[in-house]
PDB file of C-alpha atoms in Angstrom:
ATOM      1  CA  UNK Y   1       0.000   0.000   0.000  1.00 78.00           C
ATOM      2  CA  UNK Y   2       2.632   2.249   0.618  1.00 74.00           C
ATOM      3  CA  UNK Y   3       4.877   1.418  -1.944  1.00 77.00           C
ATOM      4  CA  UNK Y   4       1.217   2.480  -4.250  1.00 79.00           C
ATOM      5  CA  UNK Y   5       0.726   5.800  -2.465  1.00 71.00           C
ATOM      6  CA  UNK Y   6       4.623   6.781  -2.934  1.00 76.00           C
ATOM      7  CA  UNK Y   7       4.546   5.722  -6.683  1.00 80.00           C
ATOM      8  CA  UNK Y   8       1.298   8.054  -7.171  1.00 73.00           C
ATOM      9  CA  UNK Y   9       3.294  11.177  -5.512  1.00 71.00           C
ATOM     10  CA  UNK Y  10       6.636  11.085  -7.965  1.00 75.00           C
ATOM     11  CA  UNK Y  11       3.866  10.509 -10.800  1.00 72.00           C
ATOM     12  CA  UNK Y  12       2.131  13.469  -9.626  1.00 72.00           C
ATOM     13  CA  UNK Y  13       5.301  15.626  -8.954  1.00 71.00           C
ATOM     14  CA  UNK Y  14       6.590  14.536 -12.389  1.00 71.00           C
ATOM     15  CA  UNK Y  15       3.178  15.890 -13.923  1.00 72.00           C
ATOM     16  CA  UNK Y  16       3.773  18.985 -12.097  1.00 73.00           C
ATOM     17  CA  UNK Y  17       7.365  19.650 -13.128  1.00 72.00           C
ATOM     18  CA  UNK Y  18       6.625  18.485 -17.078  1.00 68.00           C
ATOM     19  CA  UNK Y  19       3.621  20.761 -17.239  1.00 71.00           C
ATOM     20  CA  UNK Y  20       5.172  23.640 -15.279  1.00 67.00           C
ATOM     21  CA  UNK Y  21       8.035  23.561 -17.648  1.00 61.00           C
ATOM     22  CA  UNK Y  22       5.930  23.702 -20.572  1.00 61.00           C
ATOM     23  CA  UNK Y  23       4.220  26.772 -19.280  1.00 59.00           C
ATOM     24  CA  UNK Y  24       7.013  28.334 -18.564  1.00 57.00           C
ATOM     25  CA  UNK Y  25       8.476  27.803 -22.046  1.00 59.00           C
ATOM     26  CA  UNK Y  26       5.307  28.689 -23.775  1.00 54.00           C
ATOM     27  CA  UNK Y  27       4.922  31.443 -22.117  1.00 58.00           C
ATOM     28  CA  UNK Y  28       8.505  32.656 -22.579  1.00 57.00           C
ATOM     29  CA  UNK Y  29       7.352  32.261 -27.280  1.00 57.00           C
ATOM     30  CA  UNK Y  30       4.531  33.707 -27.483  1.00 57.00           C
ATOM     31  CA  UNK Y  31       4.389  36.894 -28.476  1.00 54.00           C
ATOM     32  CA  UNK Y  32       8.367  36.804 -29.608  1.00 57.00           C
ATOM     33  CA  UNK Y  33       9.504  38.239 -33.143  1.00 59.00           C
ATOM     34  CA  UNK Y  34      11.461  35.855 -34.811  1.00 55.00           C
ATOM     35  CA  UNK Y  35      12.634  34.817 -37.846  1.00 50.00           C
ATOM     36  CA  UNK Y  36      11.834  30.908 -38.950  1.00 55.00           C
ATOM     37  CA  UNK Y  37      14.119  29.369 -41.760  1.00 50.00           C
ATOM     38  CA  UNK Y  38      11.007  27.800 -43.164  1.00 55.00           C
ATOM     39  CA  UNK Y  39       9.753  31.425 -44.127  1.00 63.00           C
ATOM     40  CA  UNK Y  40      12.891  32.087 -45.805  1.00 64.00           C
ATOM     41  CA  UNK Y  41      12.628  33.560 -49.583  1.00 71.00           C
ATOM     42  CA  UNK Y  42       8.948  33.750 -49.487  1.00 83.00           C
ATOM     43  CA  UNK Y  43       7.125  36.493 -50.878  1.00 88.00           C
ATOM     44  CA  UNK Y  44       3.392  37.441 -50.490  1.00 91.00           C
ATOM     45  CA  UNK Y  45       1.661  39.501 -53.324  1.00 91.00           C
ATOM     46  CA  UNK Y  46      -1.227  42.423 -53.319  1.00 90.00           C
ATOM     47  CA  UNK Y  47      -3.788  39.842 -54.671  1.00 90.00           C
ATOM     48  CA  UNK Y  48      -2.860  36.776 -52.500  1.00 89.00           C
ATOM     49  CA  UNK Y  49      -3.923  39.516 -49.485  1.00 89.00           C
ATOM     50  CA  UNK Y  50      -6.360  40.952 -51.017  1.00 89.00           C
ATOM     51  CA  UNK Y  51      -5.147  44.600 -49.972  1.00 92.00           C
ATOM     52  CA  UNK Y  52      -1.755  46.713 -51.273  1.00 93.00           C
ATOM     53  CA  UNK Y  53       2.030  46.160 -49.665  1.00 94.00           C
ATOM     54  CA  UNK Y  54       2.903  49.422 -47.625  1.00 94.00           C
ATOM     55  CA  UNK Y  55       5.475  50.741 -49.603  1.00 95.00           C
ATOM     56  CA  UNK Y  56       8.165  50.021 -46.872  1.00 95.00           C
ATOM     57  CA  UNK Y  57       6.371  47.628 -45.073  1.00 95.00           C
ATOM     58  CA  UNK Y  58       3.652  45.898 -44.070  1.00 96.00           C
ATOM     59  CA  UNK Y  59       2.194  43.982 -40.957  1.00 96.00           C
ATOM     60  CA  UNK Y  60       0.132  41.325 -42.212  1.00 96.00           C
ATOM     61  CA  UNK Y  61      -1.758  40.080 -39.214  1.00 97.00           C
ATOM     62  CA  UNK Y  62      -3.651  36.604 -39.301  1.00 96.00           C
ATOM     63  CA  UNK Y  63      -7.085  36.709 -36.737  1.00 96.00           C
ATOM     64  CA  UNK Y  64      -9.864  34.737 -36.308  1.00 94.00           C
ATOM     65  CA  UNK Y  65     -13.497  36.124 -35.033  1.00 90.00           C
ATOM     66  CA  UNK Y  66     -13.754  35.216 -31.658  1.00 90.00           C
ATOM     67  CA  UNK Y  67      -9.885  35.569 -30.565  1.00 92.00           C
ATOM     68  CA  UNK Y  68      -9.671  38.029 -27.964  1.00 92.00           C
ATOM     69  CA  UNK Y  69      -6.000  38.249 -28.301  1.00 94.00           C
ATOM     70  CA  UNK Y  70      -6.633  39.339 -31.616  1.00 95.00           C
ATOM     71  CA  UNK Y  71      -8.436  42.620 -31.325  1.00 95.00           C
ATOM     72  CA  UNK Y  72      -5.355  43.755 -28.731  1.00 94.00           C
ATOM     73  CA  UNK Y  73      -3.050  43.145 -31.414  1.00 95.00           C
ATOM     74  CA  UNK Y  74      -5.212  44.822 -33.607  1.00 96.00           C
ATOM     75  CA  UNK Y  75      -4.743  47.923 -32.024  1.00 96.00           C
ATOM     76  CA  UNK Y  76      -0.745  47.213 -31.387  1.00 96.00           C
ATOM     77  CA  UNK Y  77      -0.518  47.040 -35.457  1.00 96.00           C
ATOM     78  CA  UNK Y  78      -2.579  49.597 -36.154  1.00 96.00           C
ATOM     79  CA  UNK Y  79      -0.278  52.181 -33.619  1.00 96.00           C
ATOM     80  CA  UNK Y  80       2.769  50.770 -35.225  1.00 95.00           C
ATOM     81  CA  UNK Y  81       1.275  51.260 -38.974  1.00 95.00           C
ATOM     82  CA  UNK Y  82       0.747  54.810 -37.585  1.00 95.00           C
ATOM     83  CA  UNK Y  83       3.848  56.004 -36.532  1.00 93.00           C
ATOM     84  CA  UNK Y  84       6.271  54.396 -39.269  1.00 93.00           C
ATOM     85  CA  UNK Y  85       5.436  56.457 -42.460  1.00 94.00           C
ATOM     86  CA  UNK Y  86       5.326  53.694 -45.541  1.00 95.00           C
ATOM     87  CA  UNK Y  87       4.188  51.010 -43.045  1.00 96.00           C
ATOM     88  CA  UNK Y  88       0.900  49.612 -43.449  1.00 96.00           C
ATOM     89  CA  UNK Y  89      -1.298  47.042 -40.981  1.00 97.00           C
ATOM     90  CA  UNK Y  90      -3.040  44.280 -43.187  1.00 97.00           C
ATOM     91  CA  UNK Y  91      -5.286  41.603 -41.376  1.00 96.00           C
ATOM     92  CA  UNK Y  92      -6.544  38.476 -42.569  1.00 96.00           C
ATOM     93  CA  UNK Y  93      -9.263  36.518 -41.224  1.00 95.00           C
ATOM     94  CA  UNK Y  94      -8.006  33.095 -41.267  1.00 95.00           C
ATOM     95  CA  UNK Y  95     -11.012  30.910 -41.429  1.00 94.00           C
ATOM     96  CA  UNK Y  96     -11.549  32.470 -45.360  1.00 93.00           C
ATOM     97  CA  UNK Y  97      -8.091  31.902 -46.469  1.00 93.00           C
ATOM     98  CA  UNK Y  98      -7.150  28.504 -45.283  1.00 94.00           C
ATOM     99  CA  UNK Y  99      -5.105  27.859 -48.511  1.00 93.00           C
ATOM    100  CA  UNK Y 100      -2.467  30.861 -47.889  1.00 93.00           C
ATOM    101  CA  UNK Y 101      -2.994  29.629 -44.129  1.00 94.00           C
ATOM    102  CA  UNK Y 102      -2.064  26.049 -44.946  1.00 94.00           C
ATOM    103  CA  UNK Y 103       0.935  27.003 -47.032  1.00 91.00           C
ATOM    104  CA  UNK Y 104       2.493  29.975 -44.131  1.00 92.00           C
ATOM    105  CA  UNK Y 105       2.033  27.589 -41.558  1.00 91.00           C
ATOM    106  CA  UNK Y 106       0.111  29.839 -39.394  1.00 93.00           C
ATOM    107  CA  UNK Y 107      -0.670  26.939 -36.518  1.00 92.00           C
ATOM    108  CA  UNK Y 108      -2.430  29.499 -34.026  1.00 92.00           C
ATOM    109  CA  UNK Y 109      -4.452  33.373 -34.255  1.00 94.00           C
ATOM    110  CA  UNK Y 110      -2.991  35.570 -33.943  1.00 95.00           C
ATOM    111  CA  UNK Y 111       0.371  35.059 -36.089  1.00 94.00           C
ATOM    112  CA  UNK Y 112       2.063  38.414 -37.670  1.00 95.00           C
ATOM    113  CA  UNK Y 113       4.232  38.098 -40.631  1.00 94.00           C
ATOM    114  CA  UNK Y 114       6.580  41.401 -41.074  1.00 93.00           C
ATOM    115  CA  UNK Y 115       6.842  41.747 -44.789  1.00 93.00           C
ATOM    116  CA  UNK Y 116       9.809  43.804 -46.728  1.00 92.00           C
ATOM    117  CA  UNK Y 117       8.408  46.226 -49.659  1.00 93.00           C
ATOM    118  CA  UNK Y 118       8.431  43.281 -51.854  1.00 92.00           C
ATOM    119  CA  UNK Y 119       6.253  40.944 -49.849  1.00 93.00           C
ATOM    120  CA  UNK Y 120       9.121  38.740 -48.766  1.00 92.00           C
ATOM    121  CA  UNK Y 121       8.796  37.318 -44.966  1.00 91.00           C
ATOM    122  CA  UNK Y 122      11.303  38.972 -42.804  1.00 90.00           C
ATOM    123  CA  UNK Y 123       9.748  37.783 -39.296  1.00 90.00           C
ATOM    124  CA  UNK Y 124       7.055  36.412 -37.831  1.00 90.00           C
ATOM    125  CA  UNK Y 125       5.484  36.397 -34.069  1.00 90.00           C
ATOM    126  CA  UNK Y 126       2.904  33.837 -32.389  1.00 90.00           C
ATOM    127  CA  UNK Y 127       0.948  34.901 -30.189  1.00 91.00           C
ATOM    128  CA  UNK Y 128      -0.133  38.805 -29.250  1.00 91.00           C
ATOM    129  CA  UNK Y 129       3.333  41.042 -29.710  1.00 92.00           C
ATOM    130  CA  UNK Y 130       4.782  43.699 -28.023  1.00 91.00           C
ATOM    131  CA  UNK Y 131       4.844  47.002 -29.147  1.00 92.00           C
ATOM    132  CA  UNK Y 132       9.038  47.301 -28.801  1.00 90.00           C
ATOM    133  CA  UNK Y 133       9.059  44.137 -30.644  1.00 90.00           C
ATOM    134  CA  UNK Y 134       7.154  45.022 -33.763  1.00 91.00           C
ATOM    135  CA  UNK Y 135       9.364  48.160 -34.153  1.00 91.00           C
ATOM    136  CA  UNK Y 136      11.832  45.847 -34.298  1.00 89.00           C
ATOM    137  CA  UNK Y 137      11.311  43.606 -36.112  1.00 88.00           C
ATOM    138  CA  UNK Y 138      10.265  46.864 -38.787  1.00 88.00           C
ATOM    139  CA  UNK Y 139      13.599  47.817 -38.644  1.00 83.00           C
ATOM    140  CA  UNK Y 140      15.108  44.568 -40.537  1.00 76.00           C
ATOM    141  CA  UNK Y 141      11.876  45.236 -43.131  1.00 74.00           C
ATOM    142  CA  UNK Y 142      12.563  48.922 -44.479  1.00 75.00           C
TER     143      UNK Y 142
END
């Protein structure tokens, strides 16, 4: 019996530690601009979003209706696209383009792609971004 109740608390304290770690490593992601090597060379086009490049660059942002997340970064963009002159905020709804979804990658709302003037993929964050981070991650772009 004991030897039962012992092997159920390392169990439990292993749970505890895995999932804790996890968290803390999640955590620690999302939201971070970064550059993936799998993005590498791409280039997005005026018709594939459906709205022009910013003729520096442009924050293409990737939502979905009922992410809360979303609408803060929203807002984050939209300050950003604001104060950079040539930079402009772009945002997708990605439930009506799962094709250009399917072939970024985009895994989780909201994902921001930083695009160059010529639509190429210069970063990308998961997750809501911070404001210092999107300036940035503009400053590789233009």
């Amino acid at each position: 019996m004991l030897v039962q109740v012992m092997t159920g608390l390392v169990v439990c304290a292993l749970v505890l530690v895995a999932t804790s770690a996890y968290g803390v490593i999640h955590r620690r992601r999302n939201g971070r601009v970064r550059v993936r090597g799998r993005d590498g060379g791409k280039r997005l086009a005026a018709a594939e979003l459906g709205a022009e490049l910013g003729e520096r660059a442009t924050l293409l942002q990737f939502s979905s209706a009922f992410c809360a997340p979303c609408r803060a970064t929203r807002r984050v963009l939209g300050e950003v696209a604001g104060m950079v002159p040539g930079v402009t905020h772009v945002e997708i709804d990605a439930e009506d383009h799962l094709d250009l979804v399917r072939e970024l990658d985009i895994l989780k709302t909201p994902t921001v792609l930083v695009l160059d003037a010529d639509g190429r993929i210069v970063r990308r964050a998961t997750g809501q971004p911070r404001k210092a981070d999107v300036i940035a991650a503009l400053g590789e772009a233009v």
